[in-house]
Short mmCIF file of C-alpha atoms in Angstrom, two decimals:
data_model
loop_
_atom_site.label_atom_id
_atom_site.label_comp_id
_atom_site.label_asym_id
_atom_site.label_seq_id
_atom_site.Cartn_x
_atom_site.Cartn_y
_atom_site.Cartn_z
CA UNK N 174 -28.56 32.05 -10.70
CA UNK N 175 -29.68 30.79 -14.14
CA UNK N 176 -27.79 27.25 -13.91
CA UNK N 177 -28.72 26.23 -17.53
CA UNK N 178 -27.52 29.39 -19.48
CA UNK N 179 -24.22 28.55 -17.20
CA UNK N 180 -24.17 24.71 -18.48
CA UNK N 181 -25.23 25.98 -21.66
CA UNK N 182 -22.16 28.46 -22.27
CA UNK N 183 -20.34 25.21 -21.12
CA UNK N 184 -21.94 22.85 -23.35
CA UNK N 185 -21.77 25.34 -26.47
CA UNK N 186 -17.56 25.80 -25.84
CA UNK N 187 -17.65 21.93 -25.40
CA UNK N 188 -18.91 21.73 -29.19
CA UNK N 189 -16.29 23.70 -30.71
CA UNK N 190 -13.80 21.16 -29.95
CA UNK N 191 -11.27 23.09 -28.06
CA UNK N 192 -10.79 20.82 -25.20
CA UNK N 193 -10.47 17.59 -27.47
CA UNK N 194 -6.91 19.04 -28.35
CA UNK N 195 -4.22 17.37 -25.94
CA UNK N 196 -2.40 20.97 -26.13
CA UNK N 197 -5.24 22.59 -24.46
CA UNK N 198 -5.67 20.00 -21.72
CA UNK N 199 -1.99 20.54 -21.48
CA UNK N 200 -2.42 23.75 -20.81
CA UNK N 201 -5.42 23.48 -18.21
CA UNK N 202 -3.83 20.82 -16.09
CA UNK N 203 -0.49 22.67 -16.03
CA UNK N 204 -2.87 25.90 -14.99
CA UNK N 205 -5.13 24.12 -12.45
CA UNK N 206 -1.47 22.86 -10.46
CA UNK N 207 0.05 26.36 -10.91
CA UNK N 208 -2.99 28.19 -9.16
CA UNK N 209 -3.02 25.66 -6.41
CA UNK N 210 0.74 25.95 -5.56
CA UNK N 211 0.11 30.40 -6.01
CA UNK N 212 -2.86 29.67 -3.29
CA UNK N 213 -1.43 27.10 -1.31
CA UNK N 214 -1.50 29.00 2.10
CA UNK N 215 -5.00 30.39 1.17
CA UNK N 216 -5.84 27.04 1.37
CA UNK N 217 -4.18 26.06 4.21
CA UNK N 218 -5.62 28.40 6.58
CA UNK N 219 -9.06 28.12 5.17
CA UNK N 220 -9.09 24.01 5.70
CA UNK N 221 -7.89 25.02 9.44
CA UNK N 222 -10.28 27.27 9.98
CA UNK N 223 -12.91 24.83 9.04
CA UNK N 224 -11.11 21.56 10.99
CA UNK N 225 -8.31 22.82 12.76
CA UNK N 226 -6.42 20.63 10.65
CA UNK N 227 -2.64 21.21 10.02
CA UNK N 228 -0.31 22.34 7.28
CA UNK N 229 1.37 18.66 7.51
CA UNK N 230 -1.93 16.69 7.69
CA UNK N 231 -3.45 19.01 4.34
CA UNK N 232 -0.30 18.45 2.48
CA UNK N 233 0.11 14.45 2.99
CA UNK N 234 -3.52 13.83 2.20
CA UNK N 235 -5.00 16.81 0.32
CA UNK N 236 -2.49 18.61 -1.93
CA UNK N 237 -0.33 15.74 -2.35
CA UNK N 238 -2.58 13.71 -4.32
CA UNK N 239 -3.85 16.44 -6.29
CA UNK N 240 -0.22 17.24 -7.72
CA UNK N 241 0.42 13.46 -8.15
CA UNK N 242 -2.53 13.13 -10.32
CA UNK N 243 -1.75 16.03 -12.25
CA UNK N 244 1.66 14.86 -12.98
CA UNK N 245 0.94 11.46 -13.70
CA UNK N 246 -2.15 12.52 -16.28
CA UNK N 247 0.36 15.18 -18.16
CA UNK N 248 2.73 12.45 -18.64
CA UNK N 249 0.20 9.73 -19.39
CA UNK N 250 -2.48 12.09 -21.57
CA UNK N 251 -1.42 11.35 -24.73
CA UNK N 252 -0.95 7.64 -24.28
CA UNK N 253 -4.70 7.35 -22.43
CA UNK N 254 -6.29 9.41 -25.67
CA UNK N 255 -4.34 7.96 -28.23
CA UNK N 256 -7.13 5.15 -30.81
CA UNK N 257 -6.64 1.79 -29.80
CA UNK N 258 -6.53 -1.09 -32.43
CA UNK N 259 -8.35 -4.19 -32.22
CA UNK N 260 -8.48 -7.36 -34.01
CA UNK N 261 -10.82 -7.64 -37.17
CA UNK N 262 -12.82 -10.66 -37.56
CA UNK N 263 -12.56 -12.39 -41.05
CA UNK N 264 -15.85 -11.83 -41.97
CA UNK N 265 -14.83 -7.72 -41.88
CA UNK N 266 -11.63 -8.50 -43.78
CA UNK N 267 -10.30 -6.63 -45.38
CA UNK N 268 -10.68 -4.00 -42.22
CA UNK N 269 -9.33 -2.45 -39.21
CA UNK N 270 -11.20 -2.27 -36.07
CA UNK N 271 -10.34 0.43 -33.60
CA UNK N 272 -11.44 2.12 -30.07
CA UNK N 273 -11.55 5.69 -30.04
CA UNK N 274 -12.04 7.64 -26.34
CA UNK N 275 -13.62 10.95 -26.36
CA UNK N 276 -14.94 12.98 -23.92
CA UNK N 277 -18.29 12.80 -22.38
CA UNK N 278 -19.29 16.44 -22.46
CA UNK N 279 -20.70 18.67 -19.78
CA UNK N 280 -19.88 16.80 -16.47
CA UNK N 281 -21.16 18.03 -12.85
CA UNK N 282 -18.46 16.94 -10.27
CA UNK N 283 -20.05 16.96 -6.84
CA UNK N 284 -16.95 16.78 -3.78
CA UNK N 285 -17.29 16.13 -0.76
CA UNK N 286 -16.90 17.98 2.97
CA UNK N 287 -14.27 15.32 4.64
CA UNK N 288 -11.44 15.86 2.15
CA UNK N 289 -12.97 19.10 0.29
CA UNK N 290 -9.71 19.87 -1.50
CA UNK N 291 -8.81 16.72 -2.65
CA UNK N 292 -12.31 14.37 -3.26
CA UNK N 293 -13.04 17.75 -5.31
CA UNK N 294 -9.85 18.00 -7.80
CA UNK N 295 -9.04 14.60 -8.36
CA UNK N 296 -12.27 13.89 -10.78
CA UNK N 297 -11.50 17.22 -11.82
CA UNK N 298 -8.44 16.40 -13.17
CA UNK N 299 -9.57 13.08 -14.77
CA UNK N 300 -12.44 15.23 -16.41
CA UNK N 301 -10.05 17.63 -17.88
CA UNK N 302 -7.42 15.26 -18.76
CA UNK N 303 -10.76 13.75 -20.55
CA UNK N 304 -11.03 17.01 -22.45
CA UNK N 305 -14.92 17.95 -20.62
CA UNK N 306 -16.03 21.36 -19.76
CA UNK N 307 -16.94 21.41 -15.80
CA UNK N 308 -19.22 22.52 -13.26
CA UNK N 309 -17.47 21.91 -9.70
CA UNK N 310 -19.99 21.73 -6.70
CA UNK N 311 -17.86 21.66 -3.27
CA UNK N 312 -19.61 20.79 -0.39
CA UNK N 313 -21.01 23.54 1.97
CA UNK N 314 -20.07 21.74 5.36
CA UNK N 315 -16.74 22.77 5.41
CA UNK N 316 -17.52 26.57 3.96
CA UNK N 317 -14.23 28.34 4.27
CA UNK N 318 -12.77 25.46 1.76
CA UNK N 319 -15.36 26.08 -0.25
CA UNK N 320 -15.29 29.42 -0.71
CA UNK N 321 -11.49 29.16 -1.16
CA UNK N 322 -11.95 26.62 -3.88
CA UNK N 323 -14.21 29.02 -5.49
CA UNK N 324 -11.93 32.15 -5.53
CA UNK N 325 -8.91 30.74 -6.96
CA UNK N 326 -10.22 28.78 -9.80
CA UNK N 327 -13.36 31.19 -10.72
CA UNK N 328 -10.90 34.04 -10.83
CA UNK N 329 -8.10 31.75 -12.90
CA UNK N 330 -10.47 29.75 -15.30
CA UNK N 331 -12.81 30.44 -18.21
CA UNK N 332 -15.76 29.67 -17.11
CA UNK N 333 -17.22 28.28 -19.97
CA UNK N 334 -14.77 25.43 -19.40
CA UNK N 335 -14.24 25.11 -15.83
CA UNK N 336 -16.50 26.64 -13.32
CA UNK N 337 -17.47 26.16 -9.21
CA UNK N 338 -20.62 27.22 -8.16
CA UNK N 339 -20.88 27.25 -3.98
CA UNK N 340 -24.47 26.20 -1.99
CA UNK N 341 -26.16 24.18 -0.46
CA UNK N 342 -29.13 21.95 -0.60
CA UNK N 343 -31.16 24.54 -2.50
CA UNK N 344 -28.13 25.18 -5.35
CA UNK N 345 -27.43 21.18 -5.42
CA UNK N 346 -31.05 20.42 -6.21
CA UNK N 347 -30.82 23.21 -8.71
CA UNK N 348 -27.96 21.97 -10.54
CA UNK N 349 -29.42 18.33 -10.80
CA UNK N 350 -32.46 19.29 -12.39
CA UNK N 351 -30.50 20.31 -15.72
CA UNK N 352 -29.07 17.63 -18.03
CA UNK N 353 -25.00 17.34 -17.74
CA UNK N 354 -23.62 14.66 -19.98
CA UNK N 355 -21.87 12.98 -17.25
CA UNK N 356 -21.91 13.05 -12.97
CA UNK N 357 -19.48 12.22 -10.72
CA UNK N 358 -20.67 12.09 -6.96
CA UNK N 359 -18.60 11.65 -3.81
CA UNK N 360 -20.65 11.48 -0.44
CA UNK N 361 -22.94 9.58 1.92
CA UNK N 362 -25.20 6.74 0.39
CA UNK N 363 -27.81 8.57 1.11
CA UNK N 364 -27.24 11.37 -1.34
CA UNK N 365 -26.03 9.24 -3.49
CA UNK N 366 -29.30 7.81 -4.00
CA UNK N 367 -31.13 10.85 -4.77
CA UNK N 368 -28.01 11.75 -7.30
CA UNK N 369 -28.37 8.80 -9.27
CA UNK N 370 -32.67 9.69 -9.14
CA UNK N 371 -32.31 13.63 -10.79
CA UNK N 372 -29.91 11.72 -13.13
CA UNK N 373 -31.64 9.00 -14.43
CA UNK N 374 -34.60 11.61 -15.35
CA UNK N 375 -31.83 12.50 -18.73
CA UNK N 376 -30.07 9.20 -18.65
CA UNK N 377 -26.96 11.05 -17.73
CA UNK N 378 -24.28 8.34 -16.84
CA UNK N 379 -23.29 8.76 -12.95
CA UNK N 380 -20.45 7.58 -10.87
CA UNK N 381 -21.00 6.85 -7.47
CA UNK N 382 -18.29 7.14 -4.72
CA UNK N 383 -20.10 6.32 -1.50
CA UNK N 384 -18.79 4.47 1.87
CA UNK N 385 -19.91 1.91 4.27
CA UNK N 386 -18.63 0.12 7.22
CA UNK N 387 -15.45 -0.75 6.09
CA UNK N 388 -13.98 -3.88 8.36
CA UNK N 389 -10.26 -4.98 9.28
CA UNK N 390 -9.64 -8.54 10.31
CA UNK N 391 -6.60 -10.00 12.11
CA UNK N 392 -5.98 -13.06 12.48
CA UNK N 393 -4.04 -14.69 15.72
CA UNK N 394 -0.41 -15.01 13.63
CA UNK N 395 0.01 -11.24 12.97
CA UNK N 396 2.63 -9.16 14.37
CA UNK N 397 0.19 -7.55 17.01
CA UNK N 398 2.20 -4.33 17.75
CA UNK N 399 2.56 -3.43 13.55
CA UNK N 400 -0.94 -4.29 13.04
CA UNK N 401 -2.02 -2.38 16.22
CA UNK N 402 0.15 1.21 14.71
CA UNK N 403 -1.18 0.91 11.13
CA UNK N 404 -4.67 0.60 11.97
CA UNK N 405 -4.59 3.19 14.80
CA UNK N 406 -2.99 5.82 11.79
CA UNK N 407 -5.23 4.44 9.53
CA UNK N 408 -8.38 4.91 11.78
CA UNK N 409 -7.36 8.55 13.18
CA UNK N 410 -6.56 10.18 10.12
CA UNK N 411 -8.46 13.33 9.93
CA UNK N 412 -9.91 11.93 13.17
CA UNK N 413 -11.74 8.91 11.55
CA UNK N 414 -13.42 11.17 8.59
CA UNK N 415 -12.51 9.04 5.75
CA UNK N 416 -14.67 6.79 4.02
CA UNK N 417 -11.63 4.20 3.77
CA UNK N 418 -11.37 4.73 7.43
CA UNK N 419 -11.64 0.82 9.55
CA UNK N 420 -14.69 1.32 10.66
CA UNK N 421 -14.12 -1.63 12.87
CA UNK N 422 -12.05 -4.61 13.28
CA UNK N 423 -13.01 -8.30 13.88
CA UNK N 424 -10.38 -9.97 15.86
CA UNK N 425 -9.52 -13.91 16.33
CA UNK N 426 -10.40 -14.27 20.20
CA UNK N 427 -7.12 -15.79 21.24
CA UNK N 428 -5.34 -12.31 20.66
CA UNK N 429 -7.86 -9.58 21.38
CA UNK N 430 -6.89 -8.51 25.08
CA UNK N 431 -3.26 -8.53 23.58
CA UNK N 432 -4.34 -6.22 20.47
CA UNK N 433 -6.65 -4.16 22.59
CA UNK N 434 -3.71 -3.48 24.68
CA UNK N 435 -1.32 -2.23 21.46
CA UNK N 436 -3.90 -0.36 19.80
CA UNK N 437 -4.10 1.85 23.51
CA UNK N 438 -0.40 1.73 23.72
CA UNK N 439 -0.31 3.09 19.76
CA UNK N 440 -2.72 5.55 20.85
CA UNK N 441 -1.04 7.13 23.70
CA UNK N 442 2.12 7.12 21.85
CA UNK N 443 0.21 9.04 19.12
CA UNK N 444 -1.13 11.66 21.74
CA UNK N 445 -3.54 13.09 19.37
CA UNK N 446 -4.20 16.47 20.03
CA UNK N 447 -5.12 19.46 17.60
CA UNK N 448 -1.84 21.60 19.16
CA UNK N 449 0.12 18.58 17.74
CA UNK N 450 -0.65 18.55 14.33
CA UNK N 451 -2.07 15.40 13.88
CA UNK N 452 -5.62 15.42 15.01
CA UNK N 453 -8.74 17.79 13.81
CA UNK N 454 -12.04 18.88 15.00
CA UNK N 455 -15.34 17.05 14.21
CA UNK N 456 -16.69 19.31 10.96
CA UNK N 457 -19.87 20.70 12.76
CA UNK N 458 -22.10 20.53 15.68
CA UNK N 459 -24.47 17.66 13.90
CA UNK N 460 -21.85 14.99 13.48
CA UNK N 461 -20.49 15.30 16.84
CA UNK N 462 -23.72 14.75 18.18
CA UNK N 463 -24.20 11.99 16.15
CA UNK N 464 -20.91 10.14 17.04
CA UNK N 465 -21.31 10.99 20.67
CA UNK N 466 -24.49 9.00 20.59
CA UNK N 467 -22.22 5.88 19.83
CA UNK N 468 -20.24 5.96 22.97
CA UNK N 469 -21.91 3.89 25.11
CA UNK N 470 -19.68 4.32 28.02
CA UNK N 471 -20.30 0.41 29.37
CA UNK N 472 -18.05 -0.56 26.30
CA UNK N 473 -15.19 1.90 26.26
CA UNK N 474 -12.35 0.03 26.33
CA UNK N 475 -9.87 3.18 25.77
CA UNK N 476 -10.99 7.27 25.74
CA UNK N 477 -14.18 8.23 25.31
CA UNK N 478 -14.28 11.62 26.30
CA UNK N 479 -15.10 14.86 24.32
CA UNK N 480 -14.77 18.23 25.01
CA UNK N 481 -18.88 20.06 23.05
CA UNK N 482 -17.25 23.37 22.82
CA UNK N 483 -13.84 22.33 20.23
CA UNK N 484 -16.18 19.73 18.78
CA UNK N 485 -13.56 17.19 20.14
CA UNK N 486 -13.91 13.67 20.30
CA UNK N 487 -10.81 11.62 21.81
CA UNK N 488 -9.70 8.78 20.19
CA UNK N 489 -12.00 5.46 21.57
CA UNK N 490 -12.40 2.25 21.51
CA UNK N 491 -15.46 0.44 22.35
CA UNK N 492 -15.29 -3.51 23.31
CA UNK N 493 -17.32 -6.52 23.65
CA UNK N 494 -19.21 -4.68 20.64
CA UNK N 495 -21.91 -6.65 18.72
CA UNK N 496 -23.39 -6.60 15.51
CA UNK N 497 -26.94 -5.57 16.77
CA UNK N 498 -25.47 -2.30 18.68
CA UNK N 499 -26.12 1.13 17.66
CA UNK N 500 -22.56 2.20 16.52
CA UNK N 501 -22.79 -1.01 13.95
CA UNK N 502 -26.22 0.41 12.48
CA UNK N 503 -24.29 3.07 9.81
CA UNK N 504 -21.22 4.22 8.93
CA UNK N 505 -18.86 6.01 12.03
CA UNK N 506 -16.99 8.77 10.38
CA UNK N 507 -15.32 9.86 13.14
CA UNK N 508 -13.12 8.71 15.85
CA UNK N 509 -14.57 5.42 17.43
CA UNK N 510 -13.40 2.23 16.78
CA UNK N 511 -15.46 -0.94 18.01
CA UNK N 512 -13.48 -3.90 18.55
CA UNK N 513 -15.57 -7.35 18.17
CA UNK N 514 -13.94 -11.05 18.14
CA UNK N 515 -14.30 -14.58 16.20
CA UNK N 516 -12.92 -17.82 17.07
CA UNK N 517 -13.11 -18.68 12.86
CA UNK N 518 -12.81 -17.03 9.48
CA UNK N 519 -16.28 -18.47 8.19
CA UNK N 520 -17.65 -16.70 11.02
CA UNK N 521 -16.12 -13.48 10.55
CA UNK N 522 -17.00 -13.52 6.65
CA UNK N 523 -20.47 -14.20 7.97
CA UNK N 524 -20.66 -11.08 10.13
CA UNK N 525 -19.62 -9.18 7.37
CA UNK N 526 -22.05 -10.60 4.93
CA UNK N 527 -24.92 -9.37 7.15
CA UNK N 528 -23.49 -5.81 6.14
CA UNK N 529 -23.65 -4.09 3.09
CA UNK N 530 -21.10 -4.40 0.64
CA UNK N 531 -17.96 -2.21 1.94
CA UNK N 532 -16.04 0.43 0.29
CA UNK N 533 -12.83 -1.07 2.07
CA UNK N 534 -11.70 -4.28 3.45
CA UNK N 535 -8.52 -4.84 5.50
CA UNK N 536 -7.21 -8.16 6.07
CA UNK N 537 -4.19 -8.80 8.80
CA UNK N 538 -2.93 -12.40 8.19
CA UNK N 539 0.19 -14.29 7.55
CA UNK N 540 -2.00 -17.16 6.41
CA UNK N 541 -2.33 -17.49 2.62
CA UNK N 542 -5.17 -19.88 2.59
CA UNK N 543 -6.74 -17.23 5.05
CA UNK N 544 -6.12 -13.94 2.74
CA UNK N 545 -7.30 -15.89 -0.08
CA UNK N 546 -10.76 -16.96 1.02
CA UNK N 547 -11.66 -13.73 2.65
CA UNK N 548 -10.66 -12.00 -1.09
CA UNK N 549 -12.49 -14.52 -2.73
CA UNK N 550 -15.65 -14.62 -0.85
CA UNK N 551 -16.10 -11.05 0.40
CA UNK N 552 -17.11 -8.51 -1.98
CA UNK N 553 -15.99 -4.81 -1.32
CA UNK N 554 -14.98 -1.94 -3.25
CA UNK N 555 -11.05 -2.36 -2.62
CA UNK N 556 -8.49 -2.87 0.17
CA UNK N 557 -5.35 -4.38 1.58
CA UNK N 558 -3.34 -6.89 2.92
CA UNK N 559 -1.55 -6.12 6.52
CA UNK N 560 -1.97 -2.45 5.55
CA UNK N 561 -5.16 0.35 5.75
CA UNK N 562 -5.84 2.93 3.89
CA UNK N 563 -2.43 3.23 1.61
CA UNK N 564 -4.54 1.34 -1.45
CA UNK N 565 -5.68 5.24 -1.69
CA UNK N 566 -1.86 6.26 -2.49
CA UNK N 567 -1.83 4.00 -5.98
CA UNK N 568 -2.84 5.51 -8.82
CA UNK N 569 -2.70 2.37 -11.09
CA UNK N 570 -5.38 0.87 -8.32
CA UNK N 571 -8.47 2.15 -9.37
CA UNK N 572 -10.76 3.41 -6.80
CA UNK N 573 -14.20 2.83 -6.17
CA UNK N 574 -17.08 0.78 -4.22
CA UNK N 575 -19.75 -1.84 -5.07
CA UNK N 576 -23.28 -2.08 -4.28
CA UNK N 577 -24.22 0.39 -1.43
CA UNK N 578 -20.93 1.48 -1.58
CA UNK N 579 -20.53 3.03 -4.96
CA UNK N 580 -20.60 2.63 -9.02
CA UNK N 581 -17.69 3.04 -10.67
CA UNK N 582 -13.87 4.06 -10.44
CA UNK N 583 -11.21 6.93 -10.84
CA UNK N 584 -7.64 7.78 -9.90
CA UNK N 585 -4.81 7.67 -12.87
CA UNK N 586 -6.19 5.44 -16.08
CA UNK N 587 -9.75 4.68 -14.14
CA UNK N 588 -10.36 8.34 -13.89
CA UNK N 589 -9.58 9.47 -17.24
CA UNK N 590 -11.85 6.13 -18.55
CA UNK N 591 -14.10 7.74 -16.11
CA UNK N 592 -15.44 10.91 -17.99
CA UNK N 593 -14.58 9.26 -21.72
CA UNK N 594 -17.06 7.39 -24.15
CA UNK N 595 -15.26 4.72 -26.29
CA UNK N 596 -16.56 5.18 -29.76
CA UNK N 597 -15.89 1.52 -31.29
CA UNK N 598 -15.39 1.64 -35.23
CA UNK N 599 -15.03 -0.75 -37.85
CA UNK N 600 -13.11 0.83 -41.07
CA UNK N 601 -13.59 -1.37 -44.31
CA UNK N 602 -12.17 -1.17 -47.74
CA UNK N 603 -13.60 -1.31 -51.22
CA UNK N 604 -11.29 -3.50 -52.20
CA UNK N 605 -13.02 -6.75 -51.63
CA UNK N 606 -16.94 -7.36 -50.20
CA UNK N 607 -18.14 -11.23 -49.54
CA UNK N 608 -21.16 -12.14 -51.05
CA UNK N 609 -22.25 -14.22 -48.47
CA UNK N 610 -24.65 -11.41 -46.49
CA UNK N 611 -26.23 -11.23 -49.59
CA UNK N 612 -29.56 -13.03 -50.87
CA UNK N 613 -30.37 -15.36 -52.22
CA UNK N 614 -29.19 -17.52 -49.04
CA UNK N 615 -28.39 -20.90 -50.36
CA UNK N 616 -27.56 -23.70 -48.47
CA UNK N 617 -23.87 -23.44 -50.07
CA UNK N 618 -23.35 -19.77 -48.42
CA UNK N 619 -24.94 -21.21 -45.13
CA UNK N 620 -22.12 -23.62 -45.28
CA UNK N 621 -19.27 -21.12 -45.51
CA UNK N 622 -20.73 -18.79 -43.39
CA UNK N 623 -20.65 -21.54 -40.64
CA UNK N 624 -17.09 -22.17 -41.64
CA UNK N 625 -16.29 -18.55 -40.95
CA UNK N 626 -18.25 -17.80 -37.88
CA UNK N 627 -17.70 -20.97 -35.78
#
């Protein structure tokens, strides 16, 4: 497949200004929510056959948030594209100074396997509420979502503005040889390094959604059974494949038997099983090996067993877990949660600083002086206080990581910011012009021009 006659169609209907009319991203973003709602059991049944993963589960945490953002942008568009003005300094007067945002072009959005629906239409829509033409590049892991993605919006779309093209490693190295104007990459940190490599060969701007070992902390004056629930939802959602996922929790030491005991309790109450709608399969053959390789069966604390054939790994948690053991080395992504202790804060902000920077950070605390300091002095990419996870759910939070765990933001406003340039212009009149930028510099004009400046 020629990928730069593609881009090129794209990048030649990008310069006739169609999609910088708020009518015609309108019209897409009304379009884009209309096919999805036409394909909805398409979907539905092509996410299960990849995941086993329920109607309910797909809904709350895949088509939900694509038909929030799409709402939210058609009511917000013409506010978020509208020239902002800024004050004029007096050496400019008489003038107006203004902002103007305008689309970045040509963007490559790059989604990836865990959420394929969702991590793949959200930038979408930011990039069309933008007004830029787009190349959509699903990951292959989870195929029949993939392909599904493809039908509906290569058969409903012009594909000199919106286009997907499937593949794999062979089609993604393809696609980041040509120049886009703008990249927006959701996946492992890994990748993400090689993404922001083919990019910097054009200068092409990138975003960066990545992960990272994302910790919760409780301290000894939480409610132990509400923090035990929440995190135990928060960690088996889609069976621990979220990047926002705990990826384990640091405990004060006076209340860890008592939480390990309410995070089993929460777990059996859950009874997580595929037939009840609220667990899934591991996505293929490679990450279940991998996580299985973290159960070191001397620490489980709760589960632990998995069934090769389903790709089925039971909720577990591993105890008396330390920072040098294997399942701390990288990332989980799947359903084991390691449990270690501290007896104070500075020493759980130290184990955390021997990390790289998270994508998430939950803290569990009814002590203010204690919520403060761990906000203040540990850096991640965003979080929450006696909750997990829900920070996703607000789209005037924008969403991103820092450091290993990402560059830049979307959702709502970020998004939108996301895929626009801000063109910054100063408008003058003829009217009036100041002599003083003007030779011959005397000491007189030196002296007024101090006046104005300072």
């Amino acid at each position: 497949m020629d990928y730069q006659e593609i881009i090129q169609k794209q990048r030649h209907f990008f310069n006739t200004n169609v999609t910088k009319d708020i009518p015609f991203r309108v019209k897409e973003l009304k379009r884009l929510k209309s096919v999805i709602r036409k394909n909805e059991d398409l979907l539905y049944n092509a996410i299960y056959n990849d995941f086993k993963k329920s109607k309910y589960e797909t809904y709350v945490t895949e088509l939900s948030i694509i038909y929030h953002e799409i709402d939210l942008a058609l009511v917000k568009i013409k506010k978020w594209s509208r020239k902002k003005r800024v004050s004029t300094s007096l050496a400019n007067t008489p003038g107006k100074s203004y902002i103007i945002p305008e689309p970045y072009g040509t963007v490559l959005v790059m989604g990836a396997w865990n959420y394929p629906y969702q991590l793949s239409l959200v930038p979408v829509i930011a990039a069309i509420t933008a007004g830029c033409t787009i190349i959509l590049k699903p990951s292959e892991i989870p195929h029949q979502s993939a392909a599904a993605l493809s039908n509906i919006i290569n058969k409903s779309f012009d594909p000199c503005f919106f286009r997907v093209i499937e593949g794999g490693i062979k089609e993604t190295t393809a696609l980041l040889k040509v120049k886009f104007d703008k990249i927006f990459f959701t996946g492992s940190t890994p990748v993400g390094k090689i993404v922001y490599q083919a990019a910097a060969k054009h200068l092409t701007p990138v975003t960066l959604e990545l992960g990272g070992k994302s910790p919760a902390i409780i301290t000894k004056d939480v409610n132990i059974d509400m923090t035990a629930k929440r995190l135990v939802w928060a960690k088996f959602l889609n069976t621990g494949q979220t990047c926002i996922a705990p990826d384990y929790i640091l405990v004060e030491s006076e209340i860890k038997q008592a939480f390990l005991a309410a995070l089993k309790k929460h777990i059996d109450l859950q009874d997580y099983k595929i037939e009840n709608q609220n667990y899934t399969q591991i996505v293929n053959k490679k990450n279940f090996d991998r996580l299985v390789d973290y159960i070191d069966p001397i620490k489980v604390y709760h589960g632990g067993d998995y069934n090769i054939e389903d790709r089925i790994i039971h909720p577990t948690i591993l105890t008396d877990v330390t920072l040098s053991d294997n399942v701390m080395q990288e990332e989980i992504f799947g359903p084991i949660l390691p449990v270690l202790s501290f007896d104070s804060i500075e020493e759980a902000i130290a184990d955390i600083k021997t990390l790289s920077k998270p994508l998430s950070c939950y803290v569990f605390t009814k002590n203010k002086k204690v919520k403060n300091k761990i906000l203040k002095e540990v850096s991640f990419g965003g979080g929450a206080v006696n909750d997990a996870v829900m920070h996703f759910m607000e789209q005037n939070l924008p969403f991103g990581g820092v450091g290993d765990s990402g560059i830049g933001k979307y959702h709502g406003k970020a998004g939108f910011e996301t895929f626009s340039h801000y063109k910054s212009i100063l408008q003058k009149s003829f009217l009036l012009e100041l002599n003083l930028k003007y030779s011959p510099y005397t000491s007189t004009k030196l002296k007024w021009l101090k006046r104005l400046i300072e």
